[in-house]
Coordinates of C-alpha atoms (C1' of nucleotides) in Angstrom, one line a residue:
Chain A
X1 CA 8.6 -36.8 32.5
X2 CA 9.1 -33.1 34.2
X3 CA 9.9 -33.6 37.6
X4 CA 8.1 -30.5 40.5
X5 CA 10.3 -28.7 42.0
X6 CA 10.4 -26.4 45.4
X7 CA 9.7 -22.8 44.6
X8 CA 13.2 -21.5 46.7
X9 CA 11.6 -17.9 48.5
X10 CA 12.9 -15.1 46.9
X11 CA 15.3 -12.7 48.6
X12 CA 16.1 -8.9 48.9
X13 CA 19.9 -10.1 47.7
X14 CA 18.5 -10.6 44.3
X15 CA 18.4 -7.8 43.0
X16 CA 16.1 -9.0 40.3
X17 CA 16.1 -6.6 36.9
X18 CA 12.7 -3.9 36.4
X19 CA 12.1 -4.4 32.8
X20 CA 10.1 -1.3 32.5
X21 CA 12.8 1.0 33.3
X22 CA 15.7 -1.6 31.5
X23 CA 16.4 0.1 28.3
X24 CA 17.3 -2.7 26.4
X25 CA 13.5 -4.8 27.4
X26 CA 12.0 -0.5 26.7
X27 CA 13.3 -0.3 23.0
X28 CA 13.1 -3.8 22.1
X29 CA 8.8 -3.6 23.0
X30 CA 9.1 0.1 21.1
X31 CA 10.3 -1.2 18.6
X32 CA 8.1 -4.2 17.9
X33 CA 5.2 -2.2 18.2
X34 CA 6.3 0.7 15.7
X35 CA 7.6 -1.6 12.9
X36 CA 4.7 -3.9 13.7
X37 CA 1.8 -0.8 13.2
X38 CA 3.9 -0.5 9.4
X39 CA 3.5 -3.8 8.4
X40 CA 0.3 -4.1 9.3
X41 CA -0.7 -1.9 7.0
X42 CA 1.4 -3.3 3.9
X43 CA 0.4 -6.9 4.9
X44 CA -2.9 -6.0 4.7
X45 CA -3.1 -4.8 1.3
X46 CA 0.1 -6.5 -0.6
X47 CA 0.4 -10.2 0.6
X48 CA 4.4 -9.2 1.3
X49 CA 6.9 -9.9 4.8
X50 CA 8.8 -7.2 6.8
X51 CA 11.9 -8.4 5.5
X52 CA 11.1 -8.2 1.8
X53 CA 9.8 -4.5 2.4
X54 CA 13.6 -3.7 3.9
X55 CA 14.4 -5.1 0.6
X56 CA 12.4 -3.3 -1.7
X57 CA 13.1 -0.2 0.4
X58 CA 16.3 -0.7 -0.2
X59 CA 16.5 -0.7 -4.2
X60 CA 14.0 2.2 -4.1
X61 CA 16.9 4.0 -2.5
X62 CA 19.7 2.5 -4.8
X63 CA 20.2 1.2 -7.6
X64 CA 21.6 -1.9 -9.0
X65 CA 22.7 -3.1 -6.2
X66 CA 23.5 -6.8 -5.3
X67 CA 22.1 -9.2 -3.0
X68 CA 25.0 -9.2 -0.5
X69 CA 25.2 -4.7 -0.7
X70 CA 21.0 -5.3 0.2
X71 CA 22.7 -7.3 2.8
X72 CA 24.4 -4.7 4.4
X73 CA 22.7 -2.1 3.8
X74 CA 19.2 -3.8 5.5
X75 CA 21.2 -5.7 8.6
X76 CA 19.5 -8.7 7.2
X77 CA 22.1 -11.7 6.8
X78 CA 22.8 -13.5 3.1
X79 CA 20.2 -16.0 3.6
X80 CA 17.5 -14.1 4.4
X81 CA 18.0 -11.9 1.5
X82 CA 17.9 -14.5 -0.4
X83 CA 14.9 -16.0 0.3
X84 CA 13.1 -12.6 0.1
X85 CA 14.8 -11.7 -3.6
X86 CA 13.7 -15.5 -4.4
X87 CA 9.1 -14.3 -3.6
X88 CA 9.9 -10.6 -5.0
X89 CA 11.5 -11.4 -8.6
X90 CA 8.6 -14.5 -8.8
X91 CA 6.1 -11.6 -7.6
X92 CA 7.3 -9.9 -10.3
X93 CA 8.6 -6.7 -7.9
X94 CA 12.3 -6.8 -8.5
X95 CA 14.0 -7.5 -11.0
X96 CA 17.5 -9.6 -11.1
X97 CA 20.3 -9.6 -14.0
X98 CA 23.6 -10.9 -13.7
X99 CA 26.8 -8.2 -13.5
X100 CA 28.2 -8.2 -15.8
X101 CA 31.7 -8.2 -15.2
X102 CA 30.8 -11.4 -12.7
X103 CA 28.8 -13.8 -13.3
X104 CA 28.0 -14.1 -9.6
X105 CA 26.9 -11.5 -8.9
X106 CA 23.2 -10.3 -8.6
X107 CA 22.2 -6.9 -10.7
X108 CA 18.7 -6.1 -8.8
X109 CA 16.0 -3.0 -9.2
X110 CA 12.4 -2.8 -8.9
X111 CA 10.2 -3.2 -11.9
X112 CA 7.5 -1.3 -12.9
X113 CA 5.5 -3.2 -10.2
X114 CA 7.2 -2.6 -7.6
X115 CA 7.9 0.7 -8.2
X116 CA 3.8 0.7 -8.4
X117 CA 3.7 -0.9 -4.7
X118 CA 6.3 1.0 -3.2
X119 CA 4.8 4.3 -4.6
X120 CA 1.6 3.8 -1.9
X121 CA 3.5 1.9 0.9
X122 CA 6.7 4.8 2.0
X123 CA 3.7 7.3 2.4
X124 CA 1.7 5.3 4.8
X125 CA 5.3 4.0 6.6
X126 CA 6.4 7.9 6.6
X127 CA 2.7 8.8 7.9
X128 CA 3.1 6.8 10.8
X129 CA 6.7 7.5 11.3
X130 CA 5.2 11.4 12.2
X131 CA 2.2 9.6 13.9
X132 CA 5.3 8.4 16.9
X133 CA 7.4 11.6 16.3
X134 CA 4.3 13.5 17.1
X135 CA 4.1 12.4 20.8
X136 CA 7.1 14.6 21.1
X137 CA 8.1 18.1 20.4
X138 CA 10.1 19.9 18.9
X139 CA 13.3 19.4 21.0
X140 CA 12.2 16.2 22.4
X141 CA 12.1 14.9 18.5
X142 CA 16.2 16.8 18.4
X143 CA 16.9 15.5 21.2
X144 CA 15.8 11.8 19.9
X145 CA 17.8 12.0 16.4
X146 CA 21.0 13.3 18.9
X147 CA 20.8 10.2 21.2
X148 CA 20.3 7.3 17.9
X149 CA 23.5 9.2 16.2
X150 CA 25.4 8.9 19.0
X151 CA 23.5 4.5 20.2
X152 CA 23.8 3.6 16.7
X153 CA 26.8 0.9 15.9
Chain B
X1 CA 10.0 -21.0 -13.5
X2 CA 10.8 -17.6 -12.7
X3 CA 9.8 -14.8 -15.5
X4 CA 13.0 -12.1 -15.7
X5 CA 11.5 -8.8 -15.6
X6 CA 12.4 -5.9 -16.9
X7 CA 13.8 -2.8 -14.3
X8 CA 12.2 0.1 -14.6
X9 CA 13.8 2.9 -14.5
X10 CA 14.3 5.0 -11.8
X11 CA 12.5 8.8 -11.2
X12 CA 13.0 11.7 -9.6
X13 CA 8.9 11.4 -7.6
X14 CA 9.5 8.0 -6.9
X15 CA 10.9 9.5 -3.1
X16 CA 12.0 6.4 -1.8
X17 CA 12.7 6.0 2.7
X18 CA 16.0 7.1 3.8
X19 CA 16.1 4.0 6.2
X20 CA 19.6 6.1 7.7
X21 CA 16.7 8.4 8.9
X22 CA 13.4 6.6 9.7
X23 CA 13.0 6.0 12.7
X24 CA 11.1 2.5 12.6
X25 CA 14.4 0.9 11.1
X26 CA 16.7 2.8 13.8
X27 CA 15.1 1.4 16.6
X28 CA 14.9 -1.6 15.0
X29 CA 18.5 -2.1 14.7
X30 CA 19.5 -0.7 17.4
X31 CA 16.9 -2.9 19.4
X32 CA 18.2 -6.2 18.4
X33 CA 22.2 -5.0 18.6
X34 CA 21.3 -4.6 22.1
X35 CA 19.3 -7.4 22.6
X36 CA 21.1 -9.7 20.7
X37 CA 24.5 -8.6 22.7
X38 CA 23.1 -9.2 25.8
X39 CA 21.6 -13.0 24.7
X40 CA 25.2 -14.1 24.1
X41 CA 25.9 -13.5 27.5
X42 CA 23.9 -15.9 28.4
X43 CA 23.1 -18.2 25.2
X44 CA 27.3 -18.9 25.8
X45 CA 27.1 -19.9 28.9
X46 CA 23.7 -21.1 29.4
X47 CA 22.0 -23.3 27.0
X48 CA 18.5 -20.8 27.2
X49 CA 17.2 -18.7 24.8
X50 CA 16.4 -14.5 24.8
X51 CA 12.4 -15.7 25.7
X52 CA 13.3 -18.0 28.6
X53 CA 15.2 -15.5 30.1
X54 CA 12.7 -13.0 29.4
X55 CA 10.4 -15.0 31.6
X56 CA 13.1 -15.6 34.3
X57 CA 13.4 -12.3 34.7
X58 CA 9.9 -11.4 35.5
X59 CA 9.5 -14.7 37.8
X60 CA 12.4 -13.0 39.5
X61 CA 10.5 -9.3 39.8
X62 CA 7.2 -10.8 40.6
X63 CA 6.5 -13.8 42.9
X64 CA 4.1 -16.6 41.6
X65 CA 2.7 -15.1 38.8
X66 CA 0.6 -17.4 36.6
X67 CA 1.3 -18.3 32.9
X68 CA -1.1 -15.2 31.9
X69 CA 0.7 -12.9 34.0
X70 CA 3.7 -13.5 32.2
X71 CA 2.5 -12.9 29.2
X72 CA 1.0 -10.0 30.2
X73 CA 4.4 -8.6 31.6
X74 CA 6.5 -10.2 29.1
X75 CA 4.9 -9.0 25.9
X76 CA 4.4 -12.1 25.0
X77 CA 1.9 -14.8 23.7
X78 CA 0.9 -17.1 26.2
X79 CA 1.7 -19.9 23.6
X80 CA 5.6 -18.8 23.5
X81 CA 5.2 -18.7 27.4
X82 CA 4.3 -21.8 28.4
X83 CA 6.7 -23.4 25.5
X84 CA 9.4 -21.6 27.4
X85 CA 7.7 -22.5 30.7
X86 CA 7.9 -26.2 29.5
X87 CA 11.5 -25.7 29.1
X88 CA 12.4 -24.1 32.5
X89 CA 10.6 -26.5 34.5
X90 CA 12.1 -29.2 32.5
X91 CA 15.6 -27.9 33.8
X92 CA 14.4 -27.9 36.9
X93 CA 14.9 -23.6 36.6
X94 CA 11.8 -22.9 37.6
X95 CA 8.9 -24.7 40.1
X96 CA 5.1 -25.0 38.6
X97 CA 2.6 -25.6 40.9
X98 CA -1.4 -25.4 40.5
X99 CA -3.2 -22.6 42.5
X100 CA -5.1 -23.6 45.0
X101 CA -8.4 -21.8 43.9
X102 CA -8.2 -22.3 40.5
X103 CA -6.8 -25.7 39.3
X104 CA -6.5 -24.2 35.8
X105 CA -3.6 -21.2 37.1
X106 CA 0.1 -22.2 37.5
X107 CA 1.8 -20.7 39.9
X108 CA 5.4 -20.2 38.9
X109 CA 8.6 -18.6 41.0
X110 CA 12.2 -19.8 40.5
X111 CA 13.7 -22.4 42.1
X112 CA 17.7 -22.4 43.9
X113 CA 18.7 -23.5 40.8
X114 CA 16.9 -20.6 38.7
X115 CA 17.8 -17.8 41.4
X116 CA 21.9 -18.9 40.9
X117 CA 21.3 -18.5 37.3
X118 CA 19.4 -15.5 37.4
X119 CA 21.5 -14.4 40.0
X120 CA 24.6 -14.5 37.5
X121 CA 23.0 -12.5 34.3
X122 CA 21.4 -9.8 36.1
X123 CA 24.8 -8.3 36.7
X124 CA 25.7 -8.5 33.2
X125 CA 22.7 -7.4 31.6
X126 CA 23.2 -4.6 33.3
X127 CA 26.9 -4.0 32.3
X128 CA 25.8 -4.0 28.9
X129 CA 22.9 -1.7 29.3
X130 CA 25.6 0.7 31.0
X131 CA 27.6 -0.1 28.3
X132 CA 25.3 1.0 26.2
X133 CA 24.4 4.4 28.2
X134 CA 27.4 5.5 28.8
X135 CA 27.4 6.8 25.3
X136 CA 25.6 9.6 26.2
X137 CA 26.2 11.9 29.0
X138 CA 23.4 12.9 31.7
X139 CA 21.6 15.2 29.8
X140 CA 20.9 13.6 26.7
X141 CA 20.5 10.0 29.5
X142 CA 17.3 11.8 30.6
X143 CA 16.0 13.0 27.9
X144 CA 16.0 9.2 26.2
X145 CA 14.4 8.6 29.9
X146 CA 12.3 11.4 29.2
X147 CA 11.6 10.2 25.5
X148 CA 11.0 6.3 25.8
X149 CA 8.1 7.4 28.7
X150 CA 6.2 9.7 26.2
X151 CA 6.6 6.7 23.2
X152 CA 5.6 4.0 25.8
X153 CA 2.3 2.4 24.0
Chain C
dT1 C1' -28.4 -27.1 38.9
dC2 C1' -27.5 -27.0 34.5
dG3 C1' -26.1 -25.4 30.5
dT4 C1' -23.4 -21.8 28.2
dT5 C1' -20.1 -19.3 28.3
dA6 C1' -15.2 -17.4 29.7
dT7 C1' -10.6 -18.9 30.9
dA8 C1' -5.9 -21.1 31.6
dG9 C1' -3.0 -23.4 29.6
dT10 C1' -1.2 -27.2 25.7
dT11 C1' -1.1 -29.9 21.5
dA12 C1' -0.5 -29.7 16.1
dC13 C1' 0.7 -28.3 12.1
dA14 C1' 1.9 -24.8 8.7
dT15 C1' 5.0 -21.4 8.2
dT16 C1' 9.6 -18.8 8.7
dT17 C1' 13.9 -18.7 10.7
dG18 C1' 18.9 -19.7 10.7
dA19 C1' 23.2 -22.6 10.5
dA20 C1' 26.3 -25.3 7.7
dA21 C1' 26.8 -27.7 3.4
dC22 C1' 27.4 -26.5 -0.9
dT23 C1' 27.6 -24.8 -6.3
dA24 C1' 29.8 -21.8 -9.2
dA25 C1' 32.6 -18.0 -10.2
dT26 C1' 36.1 -15.0 -8.6
dT27 C1' 40.6 -13.7 -7.3
dG28 C1' 44.9 -14.5 -5.5
dC29 C1' 49.8 -15.6 -5.5
dA30 C1' 53.3 -19.7 -6.9
Chain D
dT1 C1' 49.4 -21.3 -16.0
dG2 C1' 46.7 -24.0 -12.5
dC3 C1' 45.2 -24.6 -7.8
dA4 C1' 44.0 -22.7 -3.4
dA5 C1' 41.0 -19.5 -1.0
dT6 C1' 37.5 -16.4 -1.2
dT7 C1' 32.7 -14.6 -2.9
dA8 C1' 28.1 -14.3 -4.1
dG9 C1' 24.2 -16.9 -3.4
dT10 C1' 21.3 -20.7 -3.2
dT11 C1' 19.8 -25.2 -1.1
dT12 C1' 19.1 -28.1 3.0
dC13 C1' 18.1 -29.0 7.8
dA14 C1' 16.8 -28.4 12.2
dA15 C1' 15.3 -25.5 15.4
dA16 C1' 11.7 -21.5 16.6
dT17 C1' 7.7 -18.9 15.9
dG18 C1' 2.5 -18.5 14.8
dT19 C1' -2.3 -19.7 14.5
dA20 C1' -6.1 -22.8 14.9
dA21 C1' -8.0 -26.0 17.7
dC22 C1' -7.9 -28.6 21.5
dT23 C1' -8.8 -30.0 27.3
dA24 C1' -9.9 -29.0 31.7
dT25 C1' -12.1 -25.5 34.8
dA26 C1' -13.9 -21.9 36.3
dA27 C1' -17.9 -18.6 36.3
dC28 C1' -22.8 -17.0 35.1
dG29 C1' -27.4 -16.4 34.2
dA30 C1' -31.6 -19.2 33.3

DNA sequence: TCGTTATAGTTACATTTGAAACTAATTGCA
DNA sequence: TGCAATTAGTTTCAAATGTAACTATAACGA
C-alpha cells in the first residue's frame, strides 16, 4: 500500500526550472511534433513505423550499406535496425543479400516496391519540412541552419 | 519464411532525402542527444525516468496541480502521467491529496524528499543547458530563442 | 431529481523498445 | 596454423509505452 506523505511548502529558494524557457524541453516538444506530423502522413497510407522509414531513407541515399552502417547513419541502435530490416524485407521493400567477402555482413538495398513507396513519401516529408520553415523568414532560416550546424554533435 | 527480392537499381530520378540537411531529422538527433545527456545525470544518481523527472519539474513550478493539468503542462498523455505519479508517490517524492470540492481530482505536490531531489537535479539540468548554449555566441542564442518562439506550436 | 453525458484517473492488454546474451564469421597475433 | 578477441547481426526477456476499456465522481438538462 502506498502511504500518503505531507507536502512540503514551496519556498523561494527552490528555483524550479521554467520549462517554457528551457531549451531541452522546447526542442523535445518541437522535434516530436514535427516528426509525428510526418509520420502520420505515411503511417496512415502505408503500414510502416518511423524507424522503418528512416532506414528506407538512408538506403535510398546510400546503396549497398550493411546493417551496422545503417545504424550509424540513422543514429539508431543495431537491434532497432535489425528489427526494422526484418519487417522491411518481409514486406518486400528491402532486399538483403550477403557480402561477398564477409558472410556476416548484409548488403542492403530498396526493391522496386521500396523505391515506389520512397518516391511517394519523400516529397511529402519535404513538403512538411517546407511548411515548418515557412513560418520563418529567410534570415531566420539561415540562422537556424547555422545554429544547428554548430550544435550538431 | 522471408523471400529474397531483387534490388532495384537506383536511378537519378529518385531524389532521396539528404538526412544530414533535413530539418526534422537534425532536430530529432539534437533533441535526443541533449535530453539523454541530462537524463544520464539523474538516472545514475536517482532511480527515476525522464517522464518522472518532467512531472517533478512541473510540480516544482506549479503547486497543487491535478494529474490532468500535469499532463497538459508536460505534453504527456494522462496514462503516462498516472504511471509516473504512481511511482513518484510510492517513492515518497510526491504527495497526492484529494481535491476538496471534486473527489475525482488529485492535488499534487512535492514532498520534502521530492524537493531535496529537485534541488539537486535542477541545477544539473541548467548546467547542461548552459553547456549546449555555450557553443553559440550571444547573437546566435538570441536568434535561437526567437526561432523557437516562432516555431512553437 | 433522475438519467444522460462528460471528466479524472486507473487498469488491462497488446505492442514497442532496450539490454544482455547469444551465434556465426572474421581478424589478429603467438 | 590455431586460438583468443572482435565484429555483424539476431534472439530473448524485461521494462516502457499506447490504446481501449473501465470505475468513480461531477455536471447538466428534461
